[in-house]
Coordinates of N, CA and C in Angstrom, one line a residue:
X1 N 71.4 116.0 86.6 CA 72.1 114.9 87.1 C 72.1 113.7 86.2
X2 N 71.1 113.4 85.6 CA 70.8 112.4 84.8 C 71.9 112.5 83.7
X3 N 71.5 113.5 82.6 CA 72.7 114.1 81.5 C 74.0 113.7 82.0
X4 N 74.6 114.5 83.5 CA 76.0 114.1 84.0 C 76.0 112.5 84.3
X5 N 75.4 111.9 84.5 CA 75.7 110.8 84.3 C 75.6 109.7 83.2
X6 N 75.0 110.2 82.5 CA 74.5 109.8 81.1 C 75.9 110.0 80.1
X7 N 76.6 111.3 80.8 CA 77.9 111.5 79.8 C 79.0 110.6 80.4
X8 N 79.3 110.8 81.6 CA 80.5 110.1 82.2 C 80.1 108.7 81.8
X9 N 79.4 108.0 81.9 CA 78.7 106.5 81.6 C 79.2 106.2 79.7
X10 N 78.9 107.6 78.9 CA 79.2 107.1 77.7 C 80.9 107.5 77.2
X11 N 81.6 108.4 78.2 CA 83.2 108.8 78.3 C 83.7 107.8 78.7
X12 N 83.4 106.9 79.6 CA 83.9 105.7 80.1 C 84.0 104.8 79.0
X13 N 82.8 104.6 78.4 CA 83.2 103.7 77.2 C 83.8 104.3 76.4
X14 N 83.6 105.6 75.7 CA 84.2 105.7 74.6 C 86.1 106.3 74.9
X15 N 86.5 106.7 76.1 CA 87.9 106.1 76.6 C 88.7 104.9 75.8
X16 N 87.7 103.9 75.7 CA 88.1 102.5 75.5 C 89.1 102.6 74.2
X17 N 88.3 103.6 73.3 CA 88.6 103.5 72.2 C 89.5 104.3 72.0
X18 N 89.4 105.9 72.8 CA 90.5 107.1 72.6 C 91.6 106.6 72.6
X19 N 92.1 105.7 73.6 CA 93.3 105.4 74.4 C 93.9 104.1 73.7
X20 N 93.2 103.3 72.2 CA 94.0 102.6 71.5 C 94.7 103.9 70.6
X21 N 94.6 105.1 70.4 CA 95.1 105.5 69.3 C 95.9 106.9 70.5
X22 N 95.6 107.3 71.4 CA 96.3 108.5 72.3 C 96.6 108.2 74.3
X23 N 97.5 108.8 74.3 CA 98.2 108.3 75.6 C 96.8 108.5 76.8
X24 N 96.9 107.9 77.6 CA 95.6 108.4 78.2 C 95.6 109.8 79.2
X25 N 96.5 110.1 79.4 CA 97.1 111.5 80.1 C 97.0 112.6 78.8
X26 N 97.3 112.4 77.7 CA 96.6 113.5 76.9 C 95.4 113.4 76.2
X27 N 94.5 112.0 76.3 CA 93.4 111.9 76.5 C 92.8 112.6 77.7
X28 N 93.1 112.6 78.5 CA 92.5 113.5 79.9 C 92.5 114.9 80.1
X29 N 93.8 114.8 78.9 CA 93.9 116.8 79.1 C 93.1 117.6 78.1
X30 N 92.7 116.5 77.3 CA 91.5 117.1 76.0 C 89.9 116.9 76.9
X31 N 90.0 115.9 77.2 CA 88.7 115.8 77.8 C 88.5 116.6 78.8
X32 N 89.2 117.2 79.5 CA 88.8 118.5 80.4 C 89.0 119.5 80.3
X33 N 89.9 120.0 79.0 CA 89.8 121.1 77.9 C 88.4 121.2 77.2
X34 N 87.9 120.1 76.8 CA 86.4 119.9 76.2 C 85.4 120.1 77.0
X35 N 86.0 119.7 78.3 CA 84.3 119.8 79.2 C 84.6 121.4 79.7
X36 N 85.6 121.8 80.0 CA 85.9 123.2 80.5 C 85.5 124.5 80.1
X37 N 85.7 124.1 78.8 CA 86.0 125.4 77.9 C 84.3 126.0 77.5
X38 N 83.0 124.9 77.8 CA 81.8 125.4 77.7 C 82.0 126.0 78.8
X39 N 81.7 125.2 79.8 CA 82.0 125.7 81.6 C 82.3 127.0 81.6
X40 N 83.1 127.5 81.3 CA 84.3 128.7 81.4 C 83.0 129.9 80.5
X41 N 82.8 129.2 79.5 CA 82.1 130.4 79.1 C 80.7 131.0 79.4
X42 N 79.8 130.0 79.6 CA 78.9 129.9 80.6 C 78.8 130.6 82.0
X43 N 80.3 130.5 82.7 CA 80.3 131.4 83.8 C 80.5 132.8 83.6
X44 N 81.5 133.3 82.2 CA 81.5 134.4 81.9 C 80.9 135.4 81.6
X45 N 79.4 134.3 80.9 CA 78.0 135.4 80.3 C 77.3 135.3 82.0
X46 N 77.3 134.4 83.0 CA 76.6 134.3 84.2 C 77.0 135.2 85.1
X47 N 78.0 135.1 85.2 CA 78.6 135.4 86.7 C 79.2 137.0 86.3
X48 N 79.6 137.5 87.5 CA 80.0 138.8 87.3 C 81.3 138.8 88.7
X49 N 82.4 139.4 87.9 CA 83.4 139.5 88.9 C 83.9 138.4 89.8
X50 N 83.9 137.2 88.5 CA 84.2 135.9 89.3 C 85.5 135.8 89.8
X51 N 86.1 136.1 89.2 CA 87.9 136.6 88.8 C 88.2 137.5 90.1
X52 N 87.8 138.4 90.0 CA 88.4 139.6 90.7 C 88.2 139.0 92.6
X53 N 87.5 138.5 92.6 CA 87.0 138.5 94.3 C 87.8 137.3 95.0
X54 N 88.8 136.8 93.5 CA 89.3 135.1 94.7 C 90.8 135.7 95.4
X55 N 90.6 135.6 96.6 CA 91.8 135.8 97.1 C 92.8 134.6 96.9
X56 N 94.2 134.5 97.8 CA 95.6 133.5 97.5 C 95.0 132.1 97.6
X57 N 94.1 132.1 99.0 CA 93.6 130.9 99.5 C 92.8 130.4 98.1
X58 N 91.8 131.0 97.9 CA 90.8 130.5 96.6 C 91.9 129.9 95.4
X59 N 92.6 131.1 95.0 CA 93.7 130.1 94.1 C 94.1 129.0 94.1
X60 N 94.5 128.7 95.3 CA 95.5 127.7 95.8 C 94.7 126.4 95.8
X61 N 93.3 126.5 96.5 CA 92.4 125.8 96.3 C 92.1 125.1 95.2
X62 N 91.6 126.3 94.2 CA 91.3 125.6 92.6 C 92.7 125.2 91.9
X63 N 93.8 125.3 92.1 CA 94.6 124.5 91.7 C 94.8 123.4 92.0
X64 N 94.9 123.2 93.6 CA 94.8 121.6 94.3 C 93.6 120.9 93.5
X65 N 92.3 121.3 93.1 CA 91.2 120.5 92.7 C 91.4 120.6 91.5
X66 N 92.3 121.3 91.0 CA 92.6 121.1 89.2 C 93.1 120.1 88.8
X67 N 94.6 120.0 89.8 CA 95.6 119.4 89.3 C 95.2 117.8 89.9
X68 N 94.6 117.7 91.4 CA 94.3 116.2 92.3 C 93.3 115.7 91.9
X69 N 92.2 116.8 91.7 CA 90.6 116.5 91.7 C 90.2 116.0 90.6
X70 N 90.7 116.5 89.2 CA 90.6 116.3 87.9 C 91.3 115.8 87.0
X71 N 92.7 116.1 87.1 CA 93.5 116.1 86.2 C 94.6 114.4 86.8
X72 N 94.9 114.4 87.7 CA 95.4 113.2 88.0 C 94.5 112.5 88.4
X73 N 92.8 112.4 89.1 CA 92.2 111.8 89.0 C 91.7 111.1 87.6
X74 N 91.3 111.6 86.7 CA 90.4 111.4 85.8 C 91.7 110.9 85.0
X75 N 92.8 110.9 84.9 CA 94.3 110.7 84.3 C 94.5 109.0 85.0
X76 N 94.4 109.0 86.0 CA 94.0 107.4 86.8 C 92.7 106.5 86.3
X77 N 92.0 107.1 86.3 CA 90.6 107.0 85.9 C 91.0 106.0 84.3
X78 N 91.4 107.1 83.4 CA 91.3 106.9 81.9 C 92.2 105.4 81.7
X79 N 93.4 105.7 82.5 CA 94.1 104.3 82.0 C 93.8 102.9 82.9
X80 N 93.4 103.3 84.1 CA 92.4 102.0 84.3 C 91.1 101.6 83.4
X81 N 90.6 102.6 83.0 CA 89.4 102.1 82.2 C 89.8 101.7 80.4
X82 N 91.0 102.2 80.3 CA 91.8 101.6 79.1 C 92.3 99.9 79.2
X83 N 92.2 99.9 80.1 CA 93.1 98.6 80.2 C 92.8 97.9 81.2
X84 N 91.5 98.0 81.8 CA 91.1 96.9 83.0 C 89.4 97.1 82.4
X85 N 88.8 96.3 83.5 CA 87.1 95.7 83.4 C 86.5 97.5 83.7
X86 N 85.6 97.5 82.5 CA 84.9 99.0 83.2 C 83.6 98.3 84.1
X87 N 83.3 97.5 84.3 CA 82.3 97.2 85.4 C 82.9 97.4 86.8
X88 N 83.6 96.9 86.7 CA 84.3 97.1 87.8 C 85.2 98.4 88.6
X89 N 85.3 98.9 87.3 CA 85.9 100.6 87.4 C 84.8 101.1 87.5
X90 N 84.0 101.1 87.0 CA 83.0 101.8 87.1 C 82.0 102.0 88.2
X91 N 82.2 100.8 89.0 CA 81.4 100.5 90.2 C 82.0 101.3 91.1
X92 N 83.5 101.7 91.2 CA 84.2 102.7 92.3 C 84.0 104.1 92.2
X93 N 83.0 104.6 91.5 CA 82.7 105.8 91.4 C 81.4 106.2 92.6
X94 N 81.0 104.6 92.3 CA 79.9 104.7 93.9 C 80.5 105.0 95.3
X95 N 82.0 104.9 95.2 CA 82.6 105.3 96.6 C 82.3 107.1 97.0
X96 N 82.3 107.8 95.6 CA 82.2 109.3 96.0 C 81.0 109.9 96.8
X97 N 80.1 109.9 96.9 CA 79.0 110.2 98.0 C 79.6 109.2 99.3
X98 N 79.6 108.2 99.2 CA 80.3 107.1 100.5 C 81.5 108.6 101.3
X99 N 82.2 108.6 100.4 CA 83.5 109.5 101.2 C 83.3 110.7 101.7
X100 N 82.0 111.0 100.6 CA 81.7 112.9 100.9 C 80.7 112.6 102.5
X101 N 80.0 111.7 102.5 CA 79.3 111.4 103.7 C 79.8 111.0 105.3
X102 N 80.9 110.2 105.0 CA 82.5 109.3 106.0 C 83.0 110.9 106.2
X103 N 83.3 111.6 105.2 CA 84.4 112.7 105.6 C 83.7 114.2 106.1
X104 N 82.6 114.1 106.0 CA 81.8 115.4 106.6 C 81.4 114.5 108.0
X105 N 81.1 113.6 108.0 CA 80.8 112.9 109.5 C 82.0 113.2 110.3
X106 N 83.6 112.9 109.5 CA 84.3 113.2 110.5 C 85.1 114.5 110.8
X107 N 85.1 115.1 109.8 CA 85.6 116.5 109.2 C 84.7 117.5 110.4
X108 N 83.8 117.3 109.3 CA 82.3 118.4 109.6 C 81.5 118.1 111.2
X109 N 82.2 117.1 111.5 CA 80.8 117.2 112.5 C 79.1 116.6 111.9
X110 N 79.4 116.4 110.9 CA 78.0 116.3 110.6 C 77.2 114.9 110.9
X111 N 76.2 114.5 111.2 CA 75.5 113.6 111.8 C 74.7 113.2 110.6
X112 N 75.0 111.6 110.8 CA 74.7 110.7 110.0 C 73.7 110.3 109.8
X113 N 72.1 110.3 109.4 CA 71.1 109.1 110.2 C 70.9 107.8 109.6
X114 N 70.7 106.8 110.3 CA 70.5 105.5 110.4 C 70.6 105.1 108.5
X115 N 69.6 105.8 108.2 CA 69.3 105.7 106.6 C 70.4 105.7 106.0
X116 N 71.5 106.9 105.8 CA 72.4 107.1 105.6 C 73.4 106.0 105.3
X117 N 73.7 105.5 107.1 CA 74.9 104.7 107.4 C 74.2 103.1 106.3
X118 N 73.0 103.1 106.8 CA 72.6 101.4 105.5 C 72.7 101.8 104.0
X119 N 73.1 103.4 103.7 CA 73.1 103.5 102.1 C 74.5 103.4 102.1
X120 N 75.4 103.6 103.0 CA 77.1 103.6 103.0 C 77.5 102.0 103.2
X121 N 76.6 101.5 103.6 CA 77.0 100.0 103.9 C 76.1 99.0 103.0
X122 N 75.0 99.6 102.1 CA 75.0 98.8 100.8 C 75.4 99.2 99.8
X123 N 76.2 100.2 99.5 CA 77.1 100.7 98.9 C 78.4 99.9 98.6
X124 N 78.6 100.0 100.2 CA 80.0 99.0 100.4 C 80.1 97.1 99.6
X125 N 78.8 97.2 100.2 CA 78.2 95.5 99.9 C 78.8 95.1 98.1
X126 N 77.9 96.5 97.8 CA 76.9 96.5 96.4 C 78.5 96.1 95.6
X127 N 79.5 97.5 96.0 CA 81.1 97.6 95.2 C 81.6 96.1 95.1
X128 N 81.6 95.3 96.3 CA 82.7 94.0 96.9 C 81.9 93.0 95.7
X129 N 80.6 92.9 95.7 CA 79.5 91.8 94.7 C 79.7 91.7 93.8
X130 N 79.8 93.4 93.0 CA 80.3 93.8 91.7 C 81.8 92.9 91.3
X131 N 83.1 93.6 92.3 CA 84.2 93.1 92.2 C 84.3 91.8 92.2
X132 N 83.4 91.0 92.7 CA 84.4 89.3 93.0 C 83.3 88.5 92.2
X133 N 82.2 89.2 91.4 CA 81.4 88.3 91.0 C 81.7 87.5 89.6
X134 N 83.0 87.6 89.1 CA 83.7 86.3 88.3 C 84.3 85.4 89.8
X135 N 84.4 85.7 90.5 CA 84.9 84.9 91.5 C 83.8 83.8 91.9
X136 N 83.1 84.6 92.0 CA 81.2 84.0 92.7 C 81.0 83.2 91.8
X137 N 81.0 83.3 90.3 CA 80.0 82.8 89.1 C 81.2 81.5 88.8
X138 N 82.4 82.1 89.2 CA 83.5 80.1 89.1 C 83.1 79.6 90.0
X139 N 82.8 79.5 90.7 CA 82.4 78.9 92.5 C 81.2 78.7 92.0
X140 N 80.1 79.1 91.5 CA 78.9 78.3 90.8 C 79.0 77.9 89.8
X141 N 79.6 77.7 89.0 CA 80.0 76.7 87.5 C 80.9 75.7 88.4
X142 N 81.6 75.8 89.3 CA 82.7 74.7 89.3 C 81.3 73.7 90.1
X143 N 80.1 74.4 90.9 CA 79.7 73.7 92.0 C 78.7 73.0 90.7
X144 N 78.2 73.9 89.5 CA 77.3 73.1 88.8 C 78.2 71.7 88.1
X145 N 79.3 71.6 87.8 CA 79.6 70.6 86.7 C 79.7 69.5 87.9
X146 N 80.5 70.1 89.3 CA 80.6 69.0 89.9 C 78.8 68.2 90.2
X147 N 78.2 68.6 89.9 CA 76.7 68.2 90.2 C 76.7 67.6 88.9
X148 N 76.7 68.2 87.3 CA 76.5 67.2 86.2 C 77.4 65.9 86.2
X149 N 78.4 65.9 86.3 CA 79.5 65.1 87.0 C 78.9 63.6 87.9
X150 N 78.0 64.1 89.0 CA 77.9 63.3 89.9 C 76.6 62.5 89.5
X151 N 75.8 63.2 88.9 CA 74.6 62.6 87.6 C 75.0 62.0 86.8
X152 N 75.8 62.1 86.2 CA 76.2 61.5 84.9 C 76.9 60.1 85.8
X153 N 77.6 59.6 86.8 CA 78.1 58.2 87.1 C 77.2 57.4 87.1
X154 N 75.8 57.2 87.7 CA 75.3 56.2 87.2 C 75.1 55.9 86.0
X155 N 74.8 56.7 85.2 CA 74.3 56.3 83.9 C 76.2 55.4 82.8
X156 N 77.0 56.2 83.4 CA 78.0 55.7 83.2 C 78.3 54.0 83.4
X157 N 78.2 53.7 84.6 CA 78.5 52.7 85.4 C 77.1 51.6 85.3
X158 N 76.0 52.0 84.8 CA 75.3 50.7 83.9 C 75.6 50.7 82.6
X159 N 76.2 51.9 82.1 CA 76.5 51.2 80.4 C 78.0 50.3 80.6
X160 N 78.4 50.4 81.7 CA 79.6 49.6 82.0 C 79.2 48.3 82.1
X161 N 78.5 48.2 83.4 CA 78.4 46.9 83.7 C 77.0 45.6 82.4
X162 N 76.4 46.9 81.8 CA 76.0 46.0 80.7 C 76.7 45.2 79.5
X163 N 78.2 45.7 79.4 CA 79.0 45.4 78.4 C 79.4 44.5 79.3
X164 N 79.8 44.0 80.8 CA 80.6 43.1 81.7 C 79.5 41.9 81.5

């Protein structure tokens, strides 16, 4: 887990750079040609009769997560992270466990515990802090100058009235 995060964390940045010299949609179709093509081979020395056993449904499946899960996701992905804040892109990746957790609760039936729902709701916290904290940090620079501002009149207003 660490490695997979260690790579997406360094594809995010290095995105930045692909995508001044290639469109980001065939930036995306190299990059999951590149991550695939080990994948693919790895399952072929591992697995046995991976191929043969998928029925229409299975098909149908792995194309929905080819074409939604991967390819127009990570295609969304690449040109927001080309052309907006990656802290902030990057912070919405924390939504994926949040959703897998929200949609097996509602999907699955599955039961949430207490622990859980406070990791989905400092999660939530954590994303919004991330996002607005150029918002937050003008709202404390505007609140600090108005304070140097308010320090600085007296010393103003006796170099005045010593010249009167």
């Amino acid at each position: 887990m660490l490695l997979a995060a260690l790579s997406m964390a360094v594809g995010t940045v290095l995105i930045r750079f692909v995508c001044r010299y290639a469109d980001p949609v065939t930036a995306t179709g190299w990059h999951i040609i590149l991550g695939g093509l080990p994948l693919w081979g790895i399952s072929a020395v591992v697995e046995n009769q991976q191929w043969q056993n998928l029925v229409l449904s299975d098909w149908l499946n792995l194309g929905y997560a080819t074409i939604f899960g991967s390819a127009i996701a990570y295609g969304l992905f690449f040109y927001f992270a080309s052309s907006g804040n990656l802290t902030s892109l990057s912070s919405l990746t924390f939504l994926t466990p949040v959703f897998a957790l929200i949609f097996g609760h509602l999907f699955l039936a599955e039961v949430l515990t207490p622990i859980q729902w406070l990791g989905v709701m400092l999660t939530l916290i954590s994303i919004y802090l991330i996002n607005q904290r150029e918002n937050l940090a003008g709202q404390n620079q505007k609140a600090t100058i108005n304070e140097n501002t308010n320090q600085q009149k007296p010393v103003l207003e006796a170099s005045v009235t010593k010249k009167l």
